[in-house]
Amino acid sequence: MSTTNLPASDFIASLQKSFQEGSLEFLVGAGASIASGLPTWNELNRRLLSTFLAQEHSDLEFQSRDLDVAAQIFVDNFGREAVVDVVRNKLKSDGRYLDMLRGALYLNGSKDVSSIHLELAAILAASKSTSSRRLNGLYTFNFDDLLERAAERLLGKVPEVIVAGERSAEPHVVHLHGYLPPPTSGKAPSGTVVLSEKDYHEARGDWASRKLDDLFTDEKKTVLMVGLSLADPRLRGLLLERVKLAQRNKPVAHVYALLSNSPPSPDAELMERLARNFVRRHQEDFWASWQMHVLNIESHELVPFYLRQIRLGSNGGTWAEKGEAFLRNNSPIFKDLYREDVQRKALSVLEGMHSFLKRRFAVAQEEEIHIGGFVPAAGAVIQLGFRYRGGKDTDDIVTESYAQSRRLSVASLEQAQGVSGRAFLRGVTLEASSSPRLHDNFTEPMLETWTNDQLFSSMLCVPIYDSVDWVPIGVIYLTSNRPSPFWAELDSSQDYDTLETLLRNTFTEVLRYAPI
């Protein structure tokens, strides 16, 4: 078995085919949960050690910074995995250890699911509704319950949690390293938690190792690794064993991985940019020698975009068609959206939110903000659905003919037009405050007509994914006449999340459908 570095289109096309055939399996790592605010493995170990030092050596009166320094020195001297054994040996109680570990994992409370979790849950839902696709579960190295909560949201039921034994015929999540739901869930930890050096040593040959070994040596299977750094000792050992088998012409599974590498900043030194490119080329060659196909993507935020392509296909026009179908079936006013009385009701909702946003975020009087939304339409486009620009006249009533003159292509990410078009496809909130980004891929006629109406310098676009099929159904936007708008100056991520939630709720209220 040999591999070559596949272009992104071929990489996704191959996984689409495996998904359609029912042979695709998913192995999920910490990267999926980091997107929800949970720690990396290194950060989890540091938190665990800091908590231990604070509780067990309170007499030393460690300050927060002192704890971080002490924790790092422990890691430097003992090693990442061995530090956990230091804590466990001192605690002398598995119950205390697991309580402390759960506290470190869910510091500041339980987290919400990320778009990665929801995309994976949507893949489970799609498999359940189509007999030819036989994916009933997901494998994960994570301790948390975020995959379960995402699946419950889309499937309407909690999938079975498996920590030992056989896979279920029902939707399920296999926790290969143990299960630690948040303390607020009322659920107890289960399975064997694998985190420390001793845990990895004792896990050799256990049920999880056997299950993974069976997975990687099944020539009928294709395995996609998502959110994994590929640094896990158990995983690396099994992948190397798979290479040995392949070299002896033994049957093995096809293995793919999505890896996200942050690009260098625009102002990075030339040497840094050259070094990153140098390392990336060697990384691709390295993983190819492990008989794997790896797709390096520029940002972790693009992982859901690639997962969605596996499920829905690579043509963004198909996504727009599915989004339009959802709104036609679930929004009582969508088919009459451009009728004057419907538009007036939309304006009332938008005016109320506009006023609330100005008060809630203490927007300066001289900052002019507008609010509006795009909805999907036939022909691989999204079009203006509603808007409010702060006045009292009827100029903000959108007619159907005007909406059709304000369309953005969403056929592909490369050709997506404007910030709203990119946000619709990427599935993440996007900001822009420069003309080239605001007008990405605009045609000359579009530039001429759209910019004549443009009264803003900055734009914030929030995609809407509310359907059970988890397809994009629109984009709601804010614009500001300031190059540095109020949302760029919010003090906390909580305020930013609140702003996004308020905008999503506004889209729902305007179109009057029941979100999932």
Tab-separated table of N, CA and C in Angstrom, residues 305-306 411-417 425 441:
chain	number	residue	atom	x	y	z
A	305	PHE	N	-16.210	22.874	7.797
A	305	PHE	CA	-16.439	23.050	6.360
A	305	PHE	C	-16.089	21.777	5.594
A	306	TYR	N	-14.964	21.165	5.920
A	306	TYR	CA	-14.569	19.938	5.225
A	306	TYR	C	-15.447	18.757	5.627
A	411	ALA	N	-21.314	29.032	-4.574
A	411	ALA	CA	-21.061	27.766	-5.260
A	411	ALA	C	-19.856	27.041	-4.680
A	412	SER	N	-18.819	27.794	-4.312
A	412	SER	CA	-17.615	27.182	-3.736
A	412	SER	C	-16.927	28.206	-2.862
A	413	LEU	N	-16.086	27.727	-1.952
A	413	LEU	CA	-15.397	28.635	-1.047
A	413	LEU	C	-14.463	29.562	-1.818
A	414	GLU	N	-13.835	29.043	-2.870
A	414	GLU	CA	-12.904	29.848	-3.660
A	414	GLU	C	-13.620	30.984	-4.388
A	415	GLN	N	-14.889	30.762	-4.769
A	415	GLN	CA	-15.624	31.750	-5.540
A	415	GLN	C	-16.693	32.481	-4.721
A	416	ALA	N	-16.760	32.206	-3.434
A	416	ALA	CA	-17.791	32.833	-2.591
A	416	ALA	C	-17.646	34.346	-2.632
A	417	GLN	N	-18.773	35.035	-2.757
A	417	GLN	CA	-18.753	36.488	-2.898
A	417	GLN	C	-19.060	37.182	-1.574
A	425	LEU	N	-20.632	29.596	3.831
A	425	LEU	CA	-19.961	28.336	3.518
A	425	LEU	C	-19.059	27.862	4.651
A	441	ASN	N	-14.440	38.627	-4.698
A	441	ASN	CA	-15.026	37.975	-5.881
A	441	ASN	C	-16.209	38.729	-6.483
